[in-house]
């Protein structure tokens, strides 16, 4: 019997495989999350995330310069807020001389072309570790939205290009969009965490910022009243469509690798750019396995990030962005 159709014909050597390759990963796809702390010339390793650090503003600027030279044109910013600045209102989040605001100004002054996407959420600023203001023992959706709007305007005033609300409060995209318009920031974009799941893969991130819910019987013990149930997929489309109607410019799905079915489903449903967050737990698993010699670190990073893009992502937030850029550039 003659086999007329042989798929292996196009796999026989690297040049052929490259010619018919469907998905191409480049440095243009990456956003690098960065953790910022108070101080000068300070850098602290995050044990659960090998190769990732909390840095003072001056060292964060240097890191951004190196990232930009590698072809990474966007960063996502998170603050390690001192305990004495935390409360239940989150007011430090919109302090014009706050750590986030000063970080944005410093990076923009040094690298005007770098796209800054600061996180918009109250958990780093909250004494309770929740993404919102606590009222009568519950997360107060509407009061939180007003604080998030103030924070977004403050970040725009400092030079942010895109604000990235990660809180999952209902209606916050509309409130933020209105606040930006009323304060003459029509060109500041909103990257909305539209489908953010209540996931066990956030652990290393929360330890990096001390942003896990505090053990207090009078408040919710976790974030399941606002983050999505990981059993659900149709609900993700509902969240996405609502955020688009409210004015979101980019849609975020988080986490990444365990949720590629959601990425694909949303990709089929919308035309807006989709960002996917390759979260701290996903990064830490590869690092731990590689350190034990169970897999090849470099190959696993490129394969996992390519799978996210193949599923439909336009933008990938990943702690492996710098490593991946070095690998791709070489």
PDB file of C-alpha atoms in Angstrom:
ATOM      1  CA  UNK A   1       0.000   0.000   0.000  1.00  0.00           C
ATOM      2  CA  UNK A   2       1.281   3.448  -0.959  1.00  0.00           C
ATOM      3  CA  UNK A   3       0.820   6.106   1.718  1.00  0.00           C
ATOM      4  CA  UNK A   4       0.085   9.312  -0.229  1.00  0.00           C
ATOM      5  CA  UNK A   5      -0.291  11.612   2.738  1.00  0.00           C
ATOM      6  CA  UNK A   6       2.617  11.742   5.182  1.00  0.00           C
ATOM      7  CA  UNK A   7       2.587  14.463   7.819  1.00  0.00           C
ATOM      8  CA  UNK A   8       6.187  13.651   8.700  1.00  0.00           C
ATOM      9  CA  UNK A   9       7.388  15.088   5.370  1.00  0.00           C
ATOM     10  CA  UNK A  10       7.211  18.592   6.852  1.00  0.00           C
ATOM     11  CA  UNK A  11       9.020  17.567  10.041  1.00  0.00           C
ATOM     12  CA  UNK A  12      12.186  16.080   8.575  1.00  0.00           C
ATOM     13  CA  UNK A  13      14.564  18.893   9.559  1.00  0.00           C
ATOM     14  CA  UNK A  14      14.571  22.204  11.408  1.00  0.00           C
ATOM     15  CA  UNK A  15      14.372  24.455   8.337  1.00  0.00           C
ATOM     16  CA  UNK A  16      11.161  22.751   7.210  1.00  0.00           C
ATOM     17  CA  UNK A  17       9.695  22.810  10.703  1.00  0.00           C
ATOM     18  CA  UNK A  18      10.424  26.527  10.961  1.00  0.00           C
ATOM     19  CA  UNK A  19       8.867  27.182   7.563  1.00  0.00           C
ATOM     20  CA  UNK A  20       5.496  25.724   8.555  1.00  0.00           C
ATOM     21  CA  UNK A  21       5.539  26.785  12.215  1.00  0.00           C
ATOM     22  CA  UNK A  22       2.139  28.156  13.222  1.00  0.00           C
ATOM     23  CA  UNK A  23       3.018  30.040  16.413  1.00  0.00           C
ATOM     24  CA  UNK A  24       5.999  32.338  16.893  1.00  0.00           C
ATOM     25  CA  UNK A  25       7.058  33.609  20.310  1.00  0.00           C
ATOM     26  CA  UNK A  26       8.895  36.960  20.411  1.00  0.00           C
ATOM     27  CA  UNK A  27       9.953  39.510  23.016  1.00  0.00           C
ATOM     28  CA  UNK A  28       7.087  41.701  21.805  1.00  0.00           C
ATOM     29  CA  UNK A  29       4.718  39.274  23.537  1.00  0.00           C
ATOM     30  CA  UNK A  30       6.050  39.798  27.059  1.00  0.00           C
ATOM     31  CA  UNK A  31       5.182  41.953  30.042  1.00  0.00           C
ATOM     32  CA  UNK A  32       7.550  41.569  33.010  1.00  0.00           C
ATOM     33  CA  UNK A  33       6.025  41.881  36.500  1.00  0.00           C
ATOM     34  CA  UNK A  34       8.290  43.755  38.943  1.00  0.00           C
ATOM     35  CA  UNK A  35       8.162  44.052  42.738  1.00  0.00           C
ATOM     36  CA  UNK A  36       9.208  47.387  44.249  1.00  0.00           C
ATOM     37  CA  UNK A  37      10.176  48.150  47.856  1.00  0.00           C
ATOM     38  CA  UNK A  38      11.184  51.195  49.867  1.00  0.00           C
ATOM     39  CA  UNK A  39      14.846  52.156  50.251  1.00  0.00           C
ATOM     40  CA  UNK A  40      17.925  52.870  48.171  1.00  0.00           C
ATOM     41  CA  UNK A  41      20.167  50.360  46.422  1.00  0.00           C
ATOM     42  CA  UNK A  42      18.212  47.491  48.001  1.00  0.00           C
ATOM     43  CA  UNK A  43      17.420  44.100  46.527  1.00  0.00           C
ATOM     44  CA  UNK A  44      15.802  41.139  48.285  1.00  0.00           C
ATOM     45  CA  UNK A  45      15.385  37.682  46.740  1.00  0.00           C
ATOM     46  CA  UNK A  46      11.966  36.024  46.834  1.00  0.00           C
ATOM     47  CA  UNK A  47      12.748  32.444  47.938  1.00  0.00           C
ATOM     48  CA  UNK A  48       9.652  30.879  46.367  1.00  0.00           C
ATOM     49  CA  UNK A  49      10.430  32.520  43.009  1.00  0.00           C
ATOM     50  CA  UNK A  50      14.095  31.849  42.159  1.00  0.00           C
ATOM     51  CA  UNK A  51      15.623  34.687  40.155  1.00  0.00           C
ATOM     52  CA  UNK A  52      12.926  37.197  41.144  1.00  0.00           C
ATOM     53  CA  UNK A  53      13.578  40.080  43.547  1.00  0.00           C
ATOM     54  CA  UNK A  54      12.009  42.963  45.394  1.00  0.00           C
ATOM     55  CA  UNK A  55      14.004  46.068  44.445  1.00  0.00           C
ATOM     56  CA  UNK A  56      14.178  49.700  45.513  1.00  0.00           C
ATOM     57  CA  UNK A  57      13.184  52.280  42.902  1.00  0.00           C
ATOM     58  CA  UNK A  58      16.746  52.988  41.719  1.00  0.00           C
ATOM     59  CA  UNK A  59      17.455  49.305  41.055  1.00  0.00           C
ATOM     60  CA  UNK A  60      14.022  48.868  39.479  1.00  0.00           C
ATOM     61  CA  UNK A  61      14.922  51.579  36.979  1.00  0.00           C
ATOM     62  CA  UNK A  62      18.181  49.769  36.144  1.00  0.00           C
ATOM     63  CA  UNK A  63      16.272  46.521  35.693  1.00  0.00           C
ATOM     64  CA  UNK A  64      13.819  48.240  33.350  1.00  0.00           C
ATOM     65  CA  UNK A  65      16.698  49.590  31.277  1.00  0.00           C
ATOM     66  CA  UNK A  66      18.088  46.075  30.907  1.00  0.00           C
ATOM     67  CA  UNK A  67      14.669  44.670  30.055  1.00  0.00           C
ATOM     68  CA  UNK A  68      14.141  47.307  27.384  1.00  0.00           C
ATOM     69  CA  UNK A  69      17.542  46.534  25.858  1.00  0.00           C
ATOM     70  CA  UNK A  70      16.427  42.892  25.564  1.00  0.00           C
ATOM     71  CA  UNK A  71      13.273  43.894  23.683  1.00  0.00           C
ATOM     72  CA  UNK A  72      10.783  43.786  26.574  1.00  0.00           C
ATOM     73  CA  UNK A  73       8.785  46.982  26.187  1.00  0.00           C
ATOM     74  CA  UNK A  74       6.272  46.726  29.037  1.00  0.00           C
ATOM     75  CA  UNK A  75       6.359  46.103  32.782  1.00  0.00           C
ATOM     76  CA  UNK A  76       3.663  45.419  35.368  1.00  0.00           C
ATOM     77  CA  UNK A  77       4.329  47.022  38.760  1.00  0.00           C
ATOM     78  CA  UNK A  78       3.583  45.825  42.315  1.00  0.00           C
ATOM     79  CA  UNK A  79       4.492  47.494  45.593  1.00  0.00           C
ATOM     80  CA  UNK A  80       5.682  45.987  48.882  1.00  0.00           C
ATOM     81  CA  UNK A  81       3.925  48.456  51.170  1.00  0.00           C
ATOM     82  CA  UNK A  82       5.281  49.043  54.719  1.00  0.00           C
ATOM     83  CA  UNK A  83       2.889  47.878  57.437  1.00  0.00           C
ATOM     84  CA  UNK A  84       2.541  51.368  58.915  1.00  0.00           C
ATOM     85  CA  UNK A  85       1.024  52.620  55.645  1.00  0.00           C
ATOM     86  CA  UNK A  86      -1.683  49.965  55.478  1.00  0.00           C
ATOM     87  CA  UNK A  87      -5.282  50.537  56.588  1.00  0.00           C
ATOM     88  CA  UNK A  88      -8.811  49.553  55.557  1.00  0.00           C
ATOM     89  CA  UNK A  89      -9.329  52.435  53.122  1.00  0.00           C
ATOM     90  CA  UNK A  90      -6.370  51.855  50.815  1.00  0.00           C
ATOM     91  CA  UNK A  91      -5.677  55.584  50.769  1.00  0.00           C
ATOM     92  CA  UNK A  92      -1.922  55.029  50.345  1.00  0.00           C
ATOM     93  CA  UNK A  93      -2.761  53.584  46.916  1.00  0.00           C
ATOM     94  CA  UNK A  94      -3.602  57.068  45.655  1.00  0.00           C
ATOM     95  CA  UNK A  95      -0.987  59.037  47.583  1.00  0.00           C
ATOM     96  CA  UNK A  96       0.592  61.332  44.923  1.00  0.00           C
ATOM     97  CA  UNK A  97       3.963  60.785  46.618  1.00  0.00           C
ATOM     98  CA  UNK A  98       3.455  57.062  47.199  1.00  0.00           C
ATOM     99  CA  UNK A  99       5.874  54.288  46.291  1.00  0.00           C
ATOM    100  CA  UNK A 100       3.962  53.284  43.148  1.00  0.00           C
ATOM    101  CA  UNK A 101       3.617  56.863  41.940  1.00  0.00           C
ATOM    102  CA  UNK A 102       7.305  57.628  42.484  1.00  0.00           C
ATOM    103  CA  UNK A 103       8.289  54.379  40.765  1.00  0.00           C
ATOM    104  CA  UNK A 104       6.269  55.273  37.683  1.00  0.00           C
ATOM    105  CA  UNK A 105       7.795  58.740  37.530  1.00  0.00           C
ATOM    106  CA  UNK A 106      11.343  57.397  37.881  1.00  0.00           C
ATOM    107  CA  UNK A 107      10.943  54.772  35.151  1.00  0.00           C
ATOM    108  CA  UNK A 108       9.260  57.199  32.750  1.00  0.00           C
ATOM    109  CA  UNK A 109      11.997  59.751  33.350  1.00  0.00           C
ATOM    110  CA  UNK A 110      14.698  57.199  32.509  1.00  0.00           C
ATOM    111  CA  UNK A 111      12.927  55.224  29.755  1.00  0.00           C
ATOM    112  CA  UNK A 112      10.031  57.233  28.298  1.00  0.00           C
ATOM    113  CA  UNK A 113       9.256  54.500  25.747  1.00  0.00           C
ATOM    114  CA  UNK A 114       8.702  51.781  28.367  1.00  0.00           C
ATOM    115  CA  UNK A 115       5.008  50.935  28.692  1.00  0.00           C
ATOM    116  CA  UNK A 116       3.974  50.973  32.346  1.00  0.00           C
ATOM    117  CA  UNK A 117       1.027  48.850  33.461  1.00  0.00           C
ATOM    118  CA  UNK A 118       0.733  49.320  37.238  1.00  0.00           C
ATOM    119  CA  UNK A 119      -1.482  46.952  39.181  1.00  0.00           C
ATOM    120  CA  UNK A 120      -4.713  48.459  40.500  1.00  0.00           C
ATOM    121  CA  UNK A 121      -5.916  46.664  43.639  1.00  0.00           C
ATOM    122  CA  UNK A 122      -6.026  47.369  47.341  1.00  0.00           C
ATOM    123  CA  UNK A 123      -4.613  44.128  48.779  1.00  0.00           C
ATOM    124  CA  UNK A 124      -1.000  45.403  49.132  1.00  0.00           C
ATOM    125  CA  UNK A 125      -2.384  48.437  50.983  1.00  0.00           C
ATOM    126  CA  UNK A 126      -4.956  46.629  53.139  1.00  0.00           C
ATOM    127  CA  UNK A 127      -4.517  45.628  56.766  1.00  0.00           C
ATOM    128  CA  UNK A 128      -6.755  42.675  55.924  1.00  0.00           C
ATOM    129  CA  UNK A 129      -4.970  41.529  52.752  1.00  0.00           C
ATOM    130  CA  UNK A 130      -8.158  41.735  50.707  1.00  0.00           C
ATOM    131  CA  UNK A 131      -8.545  43.436  47.332  1.00  0.00           C
ATOM    132  CA  UNK A 132     -11.253  45.671  48.727  1.00  0.00           C
ATOM    133  CA  UNK A 133     -12.472  47.703  51.664  1.00  0.00           C
ATOM    134  CA  UNK A 134     -14.068  45.676  54.455  1.00  0.00           C
ATOM    135  CA  UNK A 135     -17.495  46.862  55.671  1.00  0.00           C
ATOM    136  CA  UNK A 136     -19.452  44.855  58.242  1.00  0.00           C
ATOM    137  CA  UNK A 137     -17.164  41.882  57.727  1.00  0.00           C
ATOM    138  CA  UNK A 138     -17.549  41.735  53.949  1.00  0.00           C
ATOM    139  CA  UNK A 139     -15.681  43.138  50.950  1.00  0.00           C
ATOM    140  CA  UNK A 140     -17.554  46.309  50.004  1.00  0.00           C
ATOM    141  CA  UNK A 141     -17.771  46.265  46.207  1.00  0.00           C
ATOM    142  CA  UNK A 142     -18.911  49.844  45.526  1.00  0.00           C
ATOM    143  CA  UNK A 143     -16.744  51.565  48.125  1.00  0.00           C
ATOM    144  CA  UNK A 144     -13.791  49.655  46.722  1.00  0.00           C
ATOM    145  CA  UNK A 145     -14.601  50.828  43.203  1.00  0.00           C
ATOM    146  CA  UNK A 146     -14.371  54.448  44.289  1.00  0.00           C
ATOM    147  CA  UNK A 147     -10.935  53.824  45.815  1.00  0.00           C
ATOM    148  CA  UNK A 148      -9.786  52.008  42.671  1.00  0.00           C
ATOM    149  CA  UNK A 149     -10.896  54.960  40.550  1.00  0.00           C
ATOM    150  CA  UNK A 150      -8.883  57.352  42.722  1.00  0.00           C
ATOM    151  CA  UNK A 151      -5.890  55.049  42.470  1.00  0.00           C
ATOM    152  CA  UNK A 152      -6.199  54.814  38.678  1.00  0.00           C
ATOM    153  CA  UNK A 153      -6.322  58.597  38.269  1.00  0.00           C
ATOM    154  CA  UNK A 154      -3.315  58.990  40.557  1.00  0.00           C
ATOM    155  CA  UNK A 155      -1.338  56.454  38.520  1.00  0.00           C
ATOM    156  CA  UNK A 156      -2.328  58.164  35.277  1.00  0.00           C
ATOM    157  CA  UNK A 157      -1.170  61.500  36.693  1.00  0.00           C
ATOM    158  CA  UNK A 158       2.174  59.874  37.502  1.00  0.00           C
ATOM    159  CA  UNK A 159       2.635  58.654  33.918  1.00  0.00           C
ATOM    160  CA  UNK A 160       1.032  55.210  33.670  1.00  0.00           C
ATOM    161  CA  UNK A 161       0.145  54.161  30.137  1.00  0.00           C
ATOM    162  CA  UNK A 162      -2.350  51.451  31.072  1.00  0.00           C
ATOM    163  CA  UNK A 163      -3.975  50.731  34.440  1.00  0.00           C
ATOM    164  CA  UNK A 164      -4.516  47.077  35.290  1.00  0.00           C
ATOM    165  CA  UNK A 165      -7.350  46.479  37.785  1.00  0.00           C
ATOM    166  CA  UNK A 166      -6.851  42.970  39.183  1.00  0.00           C
ATOM    167  CA  UNK A 167      -9.429  43.147  41.986  1.00  0.00           C
ATOM    168  CA  UNK A 168     -12.485  41.532  40.333  1.00  0.00           C
ATOM    169  CA  UNK A 169     -15.033  43.968  41.812  1.00  0.00           C
ATOM    170  CA  UNK A 170     -18.248  44.200  39.787  1.00  0.00           C
ATOM    171  CA  UNK A 171     -18.528  47.344  37.664  1.00  0.00           C
ATOM    172  CA  UNK A 172     -15.081  48.727  38.432  1.00  0.00           C
ATOM    173  CA  UNK A 173     -14.026  49.095  34.780  1.00  0.00           C
ATOM    174  CA  UNK A 174     -16.898  51.526  34.150  1.00  0.00           C
ATOM    175  CA  UNK A 175     -16.103  53.509  37.309  1.00  0.00           C
ATOM    176  CA  UNK A 176     -12.393  53.704  36.424  1.00  0.00           C
ATOM    177  CA  UNK A 177     -13.106  54.636  32.799  1.00  0.00           C
ATOM    178  CA  UNK A 178     -15.409  57.438  33.882  1.00  0.00           C
ATOM    179  CA  UNK A 179     -12.858  58.757  36.375  1.00  0.00           C
ATOM    180  CA  UNK A 180     -10.082  58.740  33.759  1.00  0.00           C
ATOM    181  CA  UNK A 181     -12.281  60.587  31.259  1.00  0.00           C
ATOM    182  CA  UNK A 182     -13.403  63.181  33.807  1.00  0.00           C
ATOM    183  CA  UNK A 183      -9.777  63.853  34.757  1.00  0.00           C
ATOM    184  CA  UNK A 184      -8.594  64.310  31.145  1.00  0.00           C
ATOM    185  CA  UNK A 185      -6.929  60.924  30.665  1.00  0.00           C
ATOM    186  CA  UNK A 186      -8.874  59.573  27.673  1.00  0.00           C
ATOM    187  CA  UNK A 187      -5.777  57.855  26.252  1.00  0.00           C
ATOM    188  CA  UNK A 188      -4.857  55.878  29.369  1.00  0.00           C
ATOM    189  CA  UNK A 189      -5.926  52.307  28.699  1.00  0.00           C
ATOM    190  CA  UNK A 190      -7.547  49.723  30.974  1.00  0.00           C
ATOM    191  CA  UNK A 191      -6.256  46.171  31.053  1.00  0.00           C
ATOM    192  CA  UNK A 192      -9.008  44.411  32.932  1.00  0.00           C
ATOM    193  CA  UNK A 193      -8.490  41.174  34.831  1.00  0.00           C
ATOM    194  CA  UNK A 194     -11.833  39.993  33.505  1.00  0.00           C
ATOM    195  CA  UNK A 195     -11.485  36.267  34.195  1.00  0.00           C
ATOM    196  CA  UNK A 196      -9.344  35.980  37.311  1.00  0.00           C
ATOM    197  CA  UNK A 197      -9.858  32.731  39.157  1.00  0.00           C
ATOM    198  CA  UNK A 198      -9.575  31.997  42.875  1.00  0.00           C
ATOM    199  CA  UNK A 199      -6.494  29.868  42.344  1.00  0.00           C
ATOM    200  CA  UNK A 200      -4.010  27.989  44.493  1.00  0.00           C
ATOM    201  CA  UNK A 201      -1.252  29.048  42.075  1.00  0.00           C
ATOM    202  CA  UNK A 202      -0.887  32.568  43.555  1.00  0.00           C
ATOM    203  CA  UNK A 203       0.984  31.495  46.690  1.00  0.00           C
ATOM    204  CA  UNK A 204       4.520  32.730  45.852  1.00  0.00           C
ATOM    205  CA  UNK A 205       3.148  36.099  44.702  1.00  0.00           C
ATOM    206  CA  UNK A 206       1.232  36.631  47.934  1.00  0.00           C
ATOM    207  CA  UNK A 207       4.298  35.824  49.988  1.00  0.00           C
ATOM    208  CA  UNK A 208       6.288  38.343  47.931  1.00  0.00           C
ATOM    209  CA  UNK A 209       3.875  41.163  48.816  1.00  0.00           C
ATOM    210  CA  UNK A 210       2.342  39.865  52.055  1.00  0.00           C
ATOM    211  CA  UNK A 211      -1.038  40.247  50.370  1.00  0.00           C
ATOM    212  CA  UNK A 212      -2.843  37.082  51.476  1.00  0.00           C
ATOM    213  CA  UNK A 213      -6.055  37.530  53.513  1.00  0.00           C
ATOM    214  CA  UNK A 214      -5.247  37.811  57.203  1.00  0.00           C
ATOM    215  CA  UNK A 215      -6.457  35.212  59.678  1.00  0.00           C
ATOM    216  CA  UNK A 216      -9.452  37.013  61.143  1.00  0.00           C
ATOM    217  CA  UNK A 217     -12.769  35.330  61.868  1.00  0.00           C
ATOM    218  CA  UNK A 218     -14.642  38.569  61.171  1.00  0.00           C
ATOM    219  CA  UNK A 219     -13.628  38.800  57.501  1.00  0.00           C
ATOM    220  CA  UNK A 220     -13.721  36.348  54.545  1.00  0.00           C
ATOM    221  CA  UNK A 221     -10.855  33.854  54.888  1.00  0.00           C
ATOM    222  CA  UNK A 222     -10.168  33.839  51.143  1.00  0.00           C
ATOM    223  CA  UNK A 223     -10.993  35.755  47.953  1.00  0.00           C
ATOM    224  CA  UNK A 224     -13.681  33.449  46.619  1.00  0.00           C
ATOM    225  CA  UNK A 225     -16.488  36.002  47.016  1.00  0.00           C
ATOM    226  CA  UNK A 226     -14.992  38.070  44.189  1.00  0.00           C
ATOM    227  CA  UNK A 227     -12.508  35.903  42.259  1.00  0.00           C
ATOM    228  CA  UNK A 228     -14.006  33.267  39.970  1.00  0.00           C
ATOM    229  CA  UNK A 229     -14.748  29.638  40.837  1.00  0.00           C
ATOM    230  CA  UNK A 230     -12.221  27.451  38.986  1.00  0.00           C
ATOM    231  CA  UNK A 231     -14.957  24.944  38.164  1.00  0.00           C
ATOM    232  CA  UNK A 232     -16.607  27.433  35.767  1.00  0.00           C
ATOM    233  CA  UNK A 233     -15.895  28.398  32.166  1.00  0.00           C
ATOM    234  CA  UNK A 234     -19.116  29.934  30.777  1.00  0.00           C
ATOM    235  CA  UNK A 235     -18.972  32.468  33.588  1.00  0.00           C
ATOM    236  CA  UNK A 236     -15.662  33.721  32.176  1.00  0.00           C
ATOM    237  CA  UNK A 237     -17.374  34.864  28.983  1.00  0.00           C
ATOM    238  CA  UNK A 238     -19.993  36.695  31.040  1.00  0.00           C
ATOM    239  CA  UNK A 239     -17.245  38.557  32.926  1.00  0.00           C
ATOM    240  CA  UNK A 240     -15.338  39.338  29.724  1.00  0.00           C
ATOM    241  CA  UNK A 241     -18.346  40.732  27.869  1.00  0.00           C
ATOM    242  CA  UNK A 242     -19.301  42.948  30.817  1.00  0.00           C
ATOM    243  CA  UNK A 243     -15.807  44.423  31.070  1.00  0.00           C
ATOM    244  CA  UNK A 244     -15.707  45.087  27.332  1.00  0.00           C
ATOM    245  CA  UNK A 245     -19.056  46.887  27.550  1.00  0.00           C
ATOM    246  CA  UNK A 246     -17.669  48.983  30.429  1.00  0.00           C
ATOM    247  CA  UNK A 247     -14.668  50.153  28.411  1.00  0.00           C
ATOM    248  CA  UNK A 248     -11.824  47.642  28.835  1.00  0.00           C
ATOM    249  CA  UNK A 249      -9.128  47.866  26.147  1.00  0.00           C
ATOM    250  CA  UNK A 250      -7.359  44.577  26.917  1.00  0.00           C
ATOM    251  CA  UNK A 251      -8.789  41.478  28.600  1.00  0.00           C
ATOM    252  CA  UNK A 252      -6.754  39.480  31.118  1.00  0.00           C
ATOM    253  CA  UNK A 253      -7.170  35.785  31.918  1.00  0.00           C
ATOM    254  CA  UNK A 254      -5.410  34.560  35.052  1.00  0.00           C
ATOM    255  CA  UNK A 255      -3.832  32.038  35.771  1.00  0.00           C
ATOM    256  CA  UNK A 256      -2.357  30.812  32.507  1.00  0.00           C
ATOM    257  CA  UNK A 257      -1.331  27.195  31.981  1.00  0.00           C
ATOM    258  CA  UNK A 258      -4.193  25.515  33.933  1.00  0.00           C
ATOM    259  CA  UNK A 259      -6.698  27.775  32.126  1.00  0.00           C
ATOM    260  CA  UNK A 260      -5.746  27.490  28.442  1.00  0.00           C
ATOM    261  CA  UNK A 261      -9.243  26.205  27.685  1.00  0.00           C
ATOM    262  CA  UNK A 262     -10.571  29.565  28.923  1.00  0.00           C
ATOM    263  CA  UNK A 263      -8.031  31.437  26.816  1.00  0.00           C
ATOM    264  CA  UNK A 264      -9.103  29.539  23.707  1.00  0.00           C
ATOM    265  CA  UNK A 265     -12.808  30.010  24.441  1.00  0.00           C
ATOM    266  CA  UNK A 266     -12.410  33.768  24.954  1.00  0.00           C
ATOM    267  CA  UNK A 267     -10.216  34.052  21.858  1.00  0.00           C
ATOM    268  CA  UNK A 268     -13.000  32.556  19.762  1.00  0.00           C
ATOM    269  CA  UNK A 269     -15.509  35.022  21.231  1.00  0.00           C
ATOM    270  CA  UNK A 270     -13.761  38.421  21.104  1.00  0.00           C
ATOM    271  CA  UNK A 271     -11.499  40.535  18.910  1.00  0.00           C
ATOM    272  CA  UNK A 272      -9.878  42.633  21.649  1.00  0.00           C
ATOM    273  CA  UNK A 273      -6.301  41.828  22.670  1.00  0.00           C
ATOM    274  CA  UNK A 274      -6.058  39.066  25.266  1.00  0.00           C
ATOM    275  CA  UNK A 275      -3.436  39.062  28.000  1.00  0.00           C
ATOM    276  CA  UNK A 276      -2.668  35.903  29.955  1.00  0.00           C
ATOM    277  CA  UNK A 277      -0.834  35.815  33.287  1.00  0.00           C
ATOM    278  CA  UNK A 278       1.693  33.008  33.657  1.00  0.00           C
ATOM    279  CA  UNK A 279       1.464  33.262  37.435  1.00  0.00           C
ATOM    280  CA  UNK A 280       3.961  32.796  40.252  1.00  0.00           C
ATOM    281  CA  UNK A 281       2.968  29.213  41.029  1.00  0.00           C
ATOM    282  CA  UNK A 282       3.435  28.174  37.401  1.00  0.00           C
ATOM    283  CA  UNK A 283       6.861  29.815  37.352  1.00  0.00           C
ATOM    284  CA  UNK A 284       7.851  28.274  40.687  1.00  0.00           C
ATOM    285  CA  UNK A 285       6.902  24.751  39.577  1.00  0.00           C
ATOM    286  CA  UNK A 286       9.220  24.891  36.572  1.00  0.00           C
ATOM    287  CA  UNK A 287      12.022  26.341  38.689  1.00  0.00           C
ATOM    288  CA  UNK A 288      11.635  23.683  41.387  1.00  0.00           C
ATOM    289  CA  UNK A 289      11.571  20.839  38.876  1.00  0.00           C
ATOM    290  CA  UNK A 290      14.572  22.251  37.002  1.00  0.00           C
ATOM    291  CA  UNK A 291      16.569  22.673  40.214  1.00  0.00           C
ATOM    292  CA  UNK A 292      15.960  18.983  40.943  1.00  0.00           C
ATOM    293  CA  UNK A 293      17.067  18.000  37.448  1.00  0.00           C
ATOM    294  CA  UNK A 294      13.633  16.727  36.485  1.00  0.00           C
ATOM    295  CA  UNK A 295      13.273  18.899  33.380  1.00  0.00           C
ATOM    296  CA  UNK A 296      15.231  21.343  31.240  1.00  0.00           C
ATOM    297  CA  UNK A 297      14.553  24.872  32.541  1.00  0.00           C
ATOM    298  CA  UNK A 298      15.105  26.700  29.249  1.00  0.00           C
ATOM    299  CA  UNK A 299      13.101  24.305  27.098  1.00  0.00           C
ATOM    300  CA  UNK A 300      10.235  24.184  29.615  1.00  0.00           C
ATOM    301  CA  UNK A 301      10.014  27.978  29.760  1.00  0.00           C
ATOM    302  CA  UNK A 302       9.852  28.415  25.985  1.00  0.00           C
ATOM    303  CA  UNK A 303       7.406  25.532  25.548  1.00  0.00           C
ATOM    304  CA  UNK A 304       5.057  26.746  28.269  1.00  0.00           C
ATOM    305  CA  UNK A 305       5.025  30.342  27.029  1.00  0.00           C
ATOM    306  CA  UNK A 306       4.510  29.203  23.436  1.00  0.00           C
ATOM    307  CA  UNK A 307       1.531  27.120  24.541  1.00  0.00           C
ATOM    308  CA  UNK A 308      -0.055  30.216  26.055  1.00  0.00           C
ATOM    309  CA  UNK A 309       0.344  32.137  22.825  1.00  0.00           C
ATOM    310  CA  UNK A 310      -0.867  29.146  20.791  1.00  0.00           C
ATOM    311  CA  UNK A 311      -4.059  29.091  22.872  1.00  0.00           C
ATOM    312  CA  UNK A 312      -4.836  32.661  21.793  1.00  0.00           C
ATOM    313  CA  UNK A 313      -2.891  35.121  23.949  1.00  0.00           C
ATOM    314  CA  UNK A 314      -1.605  38.329  22.412  1.00  0.00           C
ATOM    315  CA  UNK A 315       0.262  39.400  25.572  1.00  0.00           C
ATOM    316  CA  UNK A 316       1.926  37.213  28.210  1.00  0.00           C
ATOM    317  CA  UNK A 317       2.651  38.465  31.721  1.00  0.00           C
ATOM    318  CA  UNK A 318       5.436  36.222  32.982  1.00  0.00           C
ATOM    319  CA  UNK A 319       8.214  36.205  35.562  1.00  0.00           C
ATOM    320  CA  UNK A 320      10.240  34.301  32.963  1.00  0.00           C
ATOM    321  CA  UNK A 321      10.119  37.214  30.496  1.00  0.00           C
ATOM    322  CA  UNK A 322      13.761  38.197  30.969  1.00  0.00           C
ATOM    323  CA  UNK A 323      15.013  34.621  30.728  1.00  0.00           C
ATOM    324  CA  UNK A 324      12.847  33.952  27.695  1.00  0.00           C
ATOM    325  CA  UNK A 325      14.039  37.136  25.978  1.00  0.00           C
ATOM    326  CA  UNK A 326      17.667  36.128  26.470  1.00  0.00           C
ATOM    327  CA  UNK A 327      16.924  32.676  25.070  1.00  0.00           C
ATOM    328  CA  UNK A 328      15.009  34.026  22.066  1.00  0.00           C
ATOM    329  CA  UNK A 329      17.641  36.670  21.320  1.00  0.00           C
ATOM    330  CA  UNK A 330      20.364  34.019  21.316  1.00  0.00           C
TER     331      UNK A 330
END
